[in-house]
CSV table of C-alpha atoms in Angstrom, one decimal:
chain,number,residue,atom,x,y,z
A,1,UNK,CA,-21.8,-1.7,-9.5
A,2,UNK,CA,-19.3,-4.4,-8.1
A,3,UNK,CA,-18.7,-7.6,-9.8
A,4,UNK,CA,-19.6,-10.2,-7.4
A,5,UNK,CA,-17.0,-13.1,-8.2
A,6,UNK,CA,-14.6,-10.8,-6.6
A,7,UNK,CA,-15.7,-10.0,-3.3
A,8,UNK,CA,-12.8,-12.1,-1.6
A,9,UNK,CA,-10.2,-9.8,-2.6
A,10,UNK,CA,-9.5,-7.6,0.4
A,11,UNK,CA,-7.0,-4.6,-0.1
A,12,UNK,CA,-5.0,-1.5,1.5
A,13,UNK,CA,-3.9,1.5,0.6
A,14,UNK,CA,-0.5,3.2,1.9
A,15,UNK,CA,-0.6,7.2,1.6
A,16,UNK,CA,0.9,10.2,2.8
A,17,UNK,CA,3.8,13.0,1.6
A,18,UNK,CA,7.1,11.7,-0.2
A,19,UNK,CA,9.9,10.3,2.0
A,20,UNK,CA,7.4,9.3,4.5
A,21,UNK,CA,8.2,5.6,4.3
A,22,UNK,CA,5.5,4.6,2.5
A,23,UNK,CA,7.9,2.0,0.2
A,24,UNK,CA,9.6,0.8,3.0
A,25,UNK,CA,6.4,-0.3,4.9
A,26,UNK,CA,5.2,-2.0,2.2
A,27,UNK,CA,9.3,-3.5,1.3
A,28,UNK,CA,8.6,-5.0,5.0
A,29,UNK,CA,5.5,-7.0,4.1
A,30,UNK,CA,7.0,-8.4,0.6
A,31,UNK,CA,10.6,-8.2,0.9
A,32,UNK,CA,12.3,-6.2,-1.9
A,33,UNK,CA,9.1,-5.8,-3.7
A,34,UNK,CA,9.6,-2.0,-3.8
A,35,UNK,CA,12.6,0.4,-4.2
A,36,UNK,CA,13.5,2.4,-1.3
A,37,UNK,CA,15.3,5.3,-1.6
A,38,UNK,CA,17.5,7.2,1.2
A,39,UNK,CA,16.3,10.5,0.8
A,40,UNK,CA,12.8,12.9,0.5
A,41,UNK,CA,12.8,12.3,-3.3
A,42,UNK,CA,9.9,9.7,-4.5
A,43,UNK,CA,10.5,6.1,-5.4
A,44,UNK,CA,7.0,5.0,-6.2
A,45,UNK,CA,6.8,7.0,-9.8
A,46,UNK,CA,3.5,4.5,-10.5
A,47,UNK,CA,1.0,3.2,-7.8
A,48,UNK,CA,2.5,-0.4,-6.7
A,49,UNK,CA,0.4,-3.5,-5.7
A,50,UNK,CA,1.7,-6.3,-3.9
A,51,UNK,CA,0.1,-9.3,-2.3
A,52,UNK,CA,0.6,-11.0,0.9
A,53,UNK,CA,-1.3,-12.8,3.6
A,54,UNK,CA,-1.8,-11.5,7.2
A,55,UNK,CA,-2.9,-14.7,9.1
A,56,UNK,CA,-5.2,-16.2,6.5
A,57,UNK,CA,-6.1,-13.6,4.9
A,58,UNK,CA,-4.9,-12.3,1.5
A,59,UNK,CA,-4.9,-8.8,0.7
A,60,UNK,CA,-3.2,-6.5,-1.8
A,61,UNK,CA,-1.7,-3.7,-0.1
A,62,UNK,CA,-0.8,-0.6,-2.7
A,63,UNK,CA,1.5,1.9,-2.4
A,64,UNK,CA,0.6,5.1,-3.7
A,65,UNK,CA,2.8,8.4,-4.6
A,66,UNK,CA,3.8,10.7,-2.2
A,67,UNK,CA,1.9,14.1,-2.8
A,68,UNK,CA,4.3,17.3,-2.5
A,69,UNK,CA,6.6,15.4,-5.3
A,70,UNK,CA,9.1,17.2,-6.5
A,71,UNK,CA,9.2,15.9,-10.1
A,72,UNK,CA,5.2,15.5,-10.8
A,73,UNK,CA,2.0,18.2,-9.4
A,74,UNK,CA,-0.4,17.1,-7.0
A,75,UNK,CA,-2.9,17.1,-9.7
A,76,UNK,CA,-0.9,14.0,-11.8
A,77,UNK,CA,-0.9,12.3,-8.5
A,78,UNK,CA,-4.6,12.8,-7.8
A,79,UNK,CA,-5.5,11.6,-11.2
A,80,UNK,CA,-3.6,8.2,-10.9
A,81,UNK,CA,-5.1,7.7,-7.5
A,82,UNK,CA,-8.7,7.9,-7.9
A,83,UNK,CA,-8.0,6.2,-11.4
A,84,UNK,CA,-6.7,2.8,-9.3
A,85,UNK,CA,-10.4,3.7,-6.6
A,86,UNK,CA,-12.1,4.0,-9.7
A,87,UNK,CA,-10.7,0.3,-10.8
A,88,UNK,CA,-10.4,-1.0,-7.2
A,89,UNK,CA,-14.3,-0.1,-6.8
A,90,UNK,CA,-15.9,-1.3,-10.5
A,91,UNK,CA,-13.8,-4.6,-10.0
A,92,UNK,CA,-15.3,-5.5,-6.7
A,93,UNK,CA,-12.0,-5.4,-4.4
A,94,UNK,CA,-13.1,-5.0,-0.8
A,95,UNK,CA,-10.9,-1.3,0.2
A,96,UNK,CA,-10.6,-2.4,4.0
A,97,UNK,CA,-9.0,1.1,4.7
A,98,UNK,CA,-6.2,3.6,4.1
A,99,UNK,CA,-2.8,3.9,6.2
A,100,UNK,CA,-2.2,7.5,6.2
A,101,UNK,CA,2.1,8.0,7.1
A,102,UNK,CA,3.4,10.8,8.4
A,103,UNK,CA,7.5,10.9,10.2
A,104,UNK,CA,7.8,11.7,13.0
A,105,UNK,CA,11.2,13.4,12.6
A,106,UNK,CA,9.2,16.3,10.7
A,107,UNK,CA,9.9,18.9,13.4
A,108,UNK,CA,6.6,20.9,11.9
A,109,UNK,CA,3.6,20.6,10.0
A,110,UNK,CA,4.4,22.5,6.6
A,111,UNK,CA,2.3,24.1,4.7
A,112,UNK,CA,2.5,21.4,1.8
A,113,UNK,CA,2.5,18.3,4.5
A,114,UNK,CA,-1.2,20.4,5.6
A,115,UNK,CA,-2.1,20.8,2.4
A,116,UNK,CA,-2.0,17.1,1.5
A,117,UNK,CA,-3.7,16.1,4.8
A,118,UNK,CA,-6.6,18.2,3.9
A,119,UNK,CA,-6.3,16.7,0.3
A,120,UNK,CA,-6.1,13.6,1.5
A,121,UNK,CA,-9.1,13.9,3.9
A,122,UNK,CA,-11.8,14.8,0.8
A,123,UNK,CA,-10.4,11.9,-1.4
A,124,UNK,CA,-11.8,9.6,2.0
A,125,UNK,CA,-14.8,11.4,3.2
A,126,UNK,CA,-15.8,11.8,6.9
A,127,UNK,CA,-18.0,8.4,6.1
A,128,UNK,CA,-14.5,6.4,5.8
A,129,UNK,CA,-12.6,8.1,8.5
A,130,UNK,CA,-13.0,5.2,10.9
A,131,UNK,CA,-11.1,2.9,8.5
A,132,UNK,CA,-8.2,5.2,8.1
A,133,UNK,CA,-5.3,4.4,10.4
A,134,UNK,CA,-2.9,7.4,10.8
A,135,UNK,CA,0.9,5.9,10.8
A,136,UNK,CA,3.9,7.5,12.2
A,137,UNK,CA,7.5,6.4,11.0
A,138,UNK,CA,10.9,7.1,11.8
A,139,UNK,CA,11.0,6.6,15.3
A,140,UNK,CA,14.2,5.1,15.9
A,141,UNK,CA,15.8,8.5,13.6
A,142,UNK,CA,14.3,11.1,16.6
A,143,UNK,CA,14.7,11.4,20.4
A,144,UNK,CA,12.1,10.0,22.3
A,145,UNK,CA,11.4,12.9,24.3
A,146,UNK,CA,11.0,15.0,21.2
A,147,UNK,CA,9.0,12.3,19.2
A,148,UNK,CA,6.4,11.7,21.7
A,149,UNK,CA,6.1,15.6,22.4
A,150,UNK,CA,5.2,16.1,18.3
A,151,UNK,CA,3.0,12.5,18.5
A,152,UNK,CA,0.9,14.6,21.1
A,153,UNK,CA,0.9,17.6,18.9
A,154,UNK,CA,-0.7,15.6,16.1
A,155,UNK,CA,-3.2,14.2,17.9
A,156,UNK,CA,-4.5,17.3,19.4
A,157,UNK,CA,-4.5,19.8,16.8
A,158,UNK,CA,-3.6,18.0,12.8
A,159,UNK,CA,-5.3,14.8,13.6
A,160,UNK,CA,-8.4,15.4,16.2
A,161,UNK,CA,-11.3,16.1,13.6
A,162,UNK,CA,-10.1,12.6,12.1
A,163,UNK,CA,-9.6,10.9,15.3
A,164,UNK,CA,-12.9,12.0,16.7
A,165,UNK,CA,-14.4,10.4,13.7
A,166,UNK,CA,-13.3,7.2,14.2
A,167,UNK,CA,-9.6,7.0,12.6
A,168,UNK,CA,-6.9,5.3,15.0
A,169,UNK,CA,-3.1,6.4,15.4
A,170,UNK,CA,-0.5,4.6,15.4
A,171,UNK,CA,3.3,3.7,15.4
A,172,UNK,CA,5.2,2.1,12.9
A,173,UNK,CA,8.6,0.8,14.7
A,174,UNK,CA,10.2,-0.6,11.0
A,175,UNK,CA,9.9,-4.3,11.6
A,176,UNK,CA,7.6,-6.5,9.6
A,177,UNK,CA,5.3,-7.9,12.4
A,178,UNK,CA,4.6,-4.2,13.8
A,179,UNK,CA,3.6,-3.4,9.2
A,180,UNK,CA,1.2,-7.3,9.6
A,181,UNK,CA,-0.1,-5.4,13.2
A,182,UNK,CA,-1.3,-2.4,11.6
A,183,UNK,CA,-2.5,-4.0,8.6
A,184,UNK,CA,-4.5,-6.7,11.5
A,185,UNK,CA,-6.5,-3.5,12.7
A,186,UNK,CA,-8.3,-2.7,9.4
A,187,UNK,CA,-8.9,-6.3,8.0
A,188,UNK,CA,-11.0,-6.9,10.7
A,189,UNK,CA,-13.4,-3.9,9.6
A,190,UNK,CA,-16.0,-3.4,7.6
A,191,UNK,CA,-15.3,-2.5,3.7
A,192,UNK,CA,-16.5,1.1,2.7
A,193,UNK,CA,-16.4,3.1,-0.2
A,194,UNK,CA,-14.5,6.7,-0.1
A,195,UNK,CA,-16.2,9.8,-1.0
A,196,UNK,CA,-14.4,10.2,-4.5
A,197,UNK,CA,-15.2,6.7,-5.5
A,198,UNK,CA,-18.9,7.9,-5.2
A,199,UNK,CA,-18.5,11.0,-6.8
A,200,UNK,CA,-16.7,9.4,-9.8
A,201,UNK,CA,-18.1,6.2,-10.4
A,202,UNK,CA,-21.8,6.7,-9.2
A,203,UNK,CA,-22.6,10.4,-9.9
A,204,UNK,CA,-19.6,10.5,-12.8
A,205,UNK,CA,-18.2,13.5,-12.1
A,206,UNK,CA,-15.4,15.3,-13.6
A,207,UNK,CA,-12.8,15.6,-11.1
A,208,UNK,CA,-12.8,19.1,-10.4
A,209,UNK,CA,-16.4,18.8,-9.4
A,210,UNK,CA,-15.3,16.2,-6.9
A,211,UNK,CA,-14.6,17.5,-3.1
A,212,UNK,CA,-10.4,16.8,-4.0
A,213,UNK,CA,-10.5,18.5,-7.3
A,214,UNK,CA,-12.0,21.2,-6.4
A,215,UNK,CA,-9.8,21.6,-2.9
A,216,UNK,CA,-7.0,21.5,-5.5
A,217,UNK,CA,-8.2,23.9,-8.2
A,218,UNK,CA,-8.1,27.2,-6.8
A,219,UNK,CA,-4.5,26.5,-6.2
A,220,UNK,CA,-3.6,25.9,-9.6
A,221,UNK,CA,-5.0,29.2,-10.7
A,222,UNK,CA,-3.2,31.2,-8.1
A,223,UNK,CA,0.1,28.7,-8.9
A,224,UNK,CA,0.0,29.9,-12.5
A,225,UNK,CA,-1.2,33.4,-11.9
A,226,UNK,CA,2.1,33.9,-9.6
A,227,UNK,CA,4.2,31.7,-12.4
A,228,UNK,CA,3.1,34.4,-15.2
A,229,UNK,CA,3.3,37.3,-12.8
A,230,UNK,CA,7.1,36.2,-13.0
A,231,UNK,CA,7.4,35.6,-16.5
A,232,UNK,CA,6.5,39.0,-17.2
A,233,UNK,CA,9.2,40.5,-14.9
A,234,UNK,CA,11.7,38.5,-16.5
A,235,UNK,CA,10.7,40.0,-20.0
A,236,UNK,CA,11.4,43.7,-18.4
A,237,UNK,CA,14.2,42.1,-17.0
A,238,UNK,CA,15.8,40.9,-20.1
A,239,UNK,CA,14.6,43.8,-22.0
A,240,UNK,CA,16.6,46.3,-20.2
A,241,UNK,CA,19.6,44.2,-18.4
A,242,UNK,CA,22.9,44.6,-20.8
A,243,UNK,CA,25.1,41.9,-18.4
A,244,UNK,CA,25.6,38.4,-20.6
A,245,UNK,CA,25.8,36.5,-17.5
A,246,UNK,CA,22.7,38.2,-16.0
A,247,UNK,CA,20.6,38.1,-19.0
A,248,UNK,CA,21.4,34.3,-19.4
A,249,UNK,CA,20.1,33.6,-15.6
A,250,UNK,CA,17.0,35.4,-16.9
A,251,UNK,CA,16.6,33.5,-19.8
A,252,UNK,CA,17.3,30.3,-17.9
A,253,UNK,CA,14.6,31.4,-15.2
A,254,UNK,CA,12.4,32.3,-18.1
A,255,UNK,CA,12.5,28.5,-19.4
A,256,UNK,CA,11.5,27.4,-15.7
A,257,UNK,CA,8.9,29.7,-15.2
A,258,UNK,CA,7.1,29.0,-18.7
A,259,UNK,CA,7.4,25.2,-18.3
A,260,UNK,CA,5.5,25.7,-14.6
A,261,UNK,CA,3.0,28.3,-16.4
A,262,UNK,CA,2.1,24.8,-18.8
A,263,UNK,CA,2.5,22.4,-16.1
A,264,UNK,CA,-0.5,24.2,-14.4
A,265,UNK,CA,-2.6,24.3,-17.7
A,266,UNK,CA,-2.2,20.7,-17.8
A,267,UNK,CA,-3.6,20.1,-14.4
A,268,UNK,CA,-6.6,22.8,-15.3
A,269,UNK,CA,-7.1,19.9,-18.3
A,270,UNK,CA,-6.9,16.7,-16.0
A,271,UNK,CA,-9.1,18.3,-13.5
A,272,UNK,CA,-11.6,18.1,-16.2
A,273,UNK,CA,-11.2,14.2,-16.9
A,274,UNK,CA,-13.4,12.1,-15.3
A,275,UNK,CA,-11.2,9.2,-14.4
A,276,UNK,CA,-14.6,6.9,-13.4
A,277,UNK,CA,-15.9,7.1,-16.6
A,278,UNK,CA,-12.8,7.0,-18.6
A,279,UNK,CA,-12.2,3.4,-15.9
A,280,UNK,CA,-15.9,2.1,-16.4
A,281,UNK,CA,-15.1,2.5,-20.2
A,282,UNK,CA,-11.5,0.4,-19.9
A,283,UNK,CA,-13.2,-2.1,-18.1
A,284,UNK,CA,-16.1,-2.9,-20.6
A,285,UNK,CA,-13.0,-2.9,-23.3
A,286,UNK,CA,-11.2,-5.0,-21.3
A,287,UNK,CA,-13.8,-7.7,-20.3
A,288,UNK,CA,-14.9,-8.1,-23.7
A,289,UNK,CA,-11.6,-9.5,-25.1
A,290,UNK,CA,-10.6,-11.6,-21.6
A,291,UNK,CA,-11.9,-15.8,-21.8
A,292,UNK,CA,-10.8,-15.5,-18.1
A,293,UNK,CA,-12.0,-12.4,-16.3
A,294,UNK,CA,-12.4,-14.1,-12.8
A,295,UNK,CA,-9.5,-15.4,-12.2
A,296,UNK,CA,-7.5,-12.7,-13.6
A,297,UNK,CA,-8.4,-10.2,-11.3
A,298,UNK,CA,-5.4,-8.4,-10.2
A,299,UNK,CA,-4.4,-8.6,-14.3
A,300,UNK,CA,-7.4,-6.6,-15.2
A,301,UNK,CA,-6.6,-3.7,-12.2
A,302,UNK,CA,-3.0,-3.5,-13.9
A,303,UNK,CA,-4.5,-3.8,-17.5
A,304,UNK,CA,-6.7,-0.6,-16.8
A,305,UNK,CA,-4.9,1.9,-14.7
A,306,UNK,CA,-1.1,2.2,-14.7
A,307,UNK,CA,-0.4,0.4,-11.6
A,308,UNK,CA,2.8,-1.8,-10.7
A,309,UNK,CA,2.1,-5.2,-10.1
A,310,UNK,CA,5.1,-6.8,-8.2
A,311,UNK,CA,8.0,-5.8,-10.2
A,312,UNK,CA,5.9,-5.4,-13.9
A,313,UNK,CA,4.4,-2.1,-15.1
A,314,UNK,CA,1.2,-2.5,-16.7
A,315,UNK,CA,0.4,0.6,-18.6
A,316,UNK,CA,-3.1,1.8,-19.0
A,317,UNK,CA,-4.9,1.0,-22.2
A,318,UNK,CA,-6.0,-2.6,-22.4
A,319,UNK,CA,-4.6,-6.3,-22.0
């Protein structure tokens, strides 16, 4: 499936919630090759590939979107994801393993934060757990008391399934040589291949038949059955309500509550896509007009999914 003139080209992924510190990580390795922000909201809008060399050896580190965005669904963010896998694994780029952030300032696990952990766990598959390092940040913003209290936490209740399986946890203390450390523990390990690459690219699978999707589905459909639940008490609402101020706050809420209803009948539509086929069928595309495939490597990931590559957006489509 891989293309063999590319086997030298190791890479990482960086994952976890928004504001985690995914960008700054990665801003460590390759200064200002990212935006950081100094809130929750998201500065990766696009996955973003830089390269670097820990030792001798190159690799391409990525950093993904945060799930739990506030301006895109989980379902957008899931889509552009296993569209780079799908890329990353038809291309022949050796996935050494996934850093998986998490702050340790977060004085609970939310409900969203567990959410994407369980998300994130079906994108890798129990297979790939053992190349998954689990990172946490923000450890010069807590108390130390406090912070190794909720470090214990995680590893005995949110992270044991994964550790047992063969994940590691570690710390992150924002300096560049501890981001080259933890990167050192997975380029010493074997390659895999995640669970959705398999169900994409070699069974082609929509993506709601994949073990993600289909984790994510059921929550659309109660999403958007609470969304129109609303919409119709706003209707009664403005039907009976004779107050201009009141009946403009409905008609604003109204506005928000339809665009959420559509927002989640989008996400039904992507979770019918099947991003390895609609990759696979890029890549042929692609190929066929490039007199340089080889050496163009990191070109043809950008020219196939929308992925950053240093500081240019390549947009998905073709050369």
């Amino acid at each position: 499936m891989s293309s063999t003139e590319n086997q030298n080209h190791n890479m990482i992924l960086v994952m976890g919630v928004t504001g985690a510190g995914k960008s700054s990580f990665v801003n460590k390795l390759v200064e200002n090759s990212v935006t950081v922000g100094d809130d929750l909201k998201s500065c990766t809008a696009k996955c973003l590939g830089v390269t670097t060399k820990i030792g001798e050896t190159d690799v391409v580190v990525i950093d993904c979107p945060g799930f739990d965005d506030t301006s895109r669904s989980d379902t957008q963010i899931l889509k552009e994801i296993t569209e780079l896998l799908s890329a990353q694994y038809l291309l022949g780029f050796k996935l050494k393993g996934i850093l998986f952030l998490h702050r340790i300032t977060d004085n609970r696990i939310s409900g969203c934060a567990n959410r994407t952990l369980e998300l994130f766990k079906k994108i890798v598959g129990k297979e790939a757990f053992c190349n998954v390092v689990l990172v946490t940040t923000m450890w010069d913003k807590e108390d130390e008391s406090i912070a190794y209290k909720r470090e214990g936490q995680l590893r005995d209740e949110f992270w044991a399934d994964m550790l047992r399986e063969g994940s590691s946890a570690t710390r992150y203390d924002g300096t560049k040589e501890s981001a080259e450390g933890i990167l050192s523990q997975i380029l010493g390990k074997q390659s895999i291949v995640l669970k959705v690459q398999r169900e994409l690219v070699d069974q082609r699978l929509a993506l709601n038949q994949t073990l993600a999707g289909s984790f994510l589905e059921p929550i659309i459909h109660e999403q958007e059955a609470e969304f129109l639940a609303r919409l119709k008490e706003l209707e009664e609402c403005l039907d009976t309500e004779k107050d201009k101020g009141k009946k403009l706050g409905y008609k604003q809420s109204k506005r928000r509550n339809l665009a959420a209803v559509q927002q989640r009948r989008e996400d039904k539509d992507e979770l019918e896509s099947k991003p390895g086929v609609e990759v696979q069928s890029r890549l042929e595309k692609f190929q066929k007009g490039s007199l340089d495939v080889v050496t163009k490597t990191i070109q043809i990931l950008a020219g196939i999914v929308t992925v950053t590559v240093g500081m240019i957006t390549i947009v998905a489509g073709g050369p």
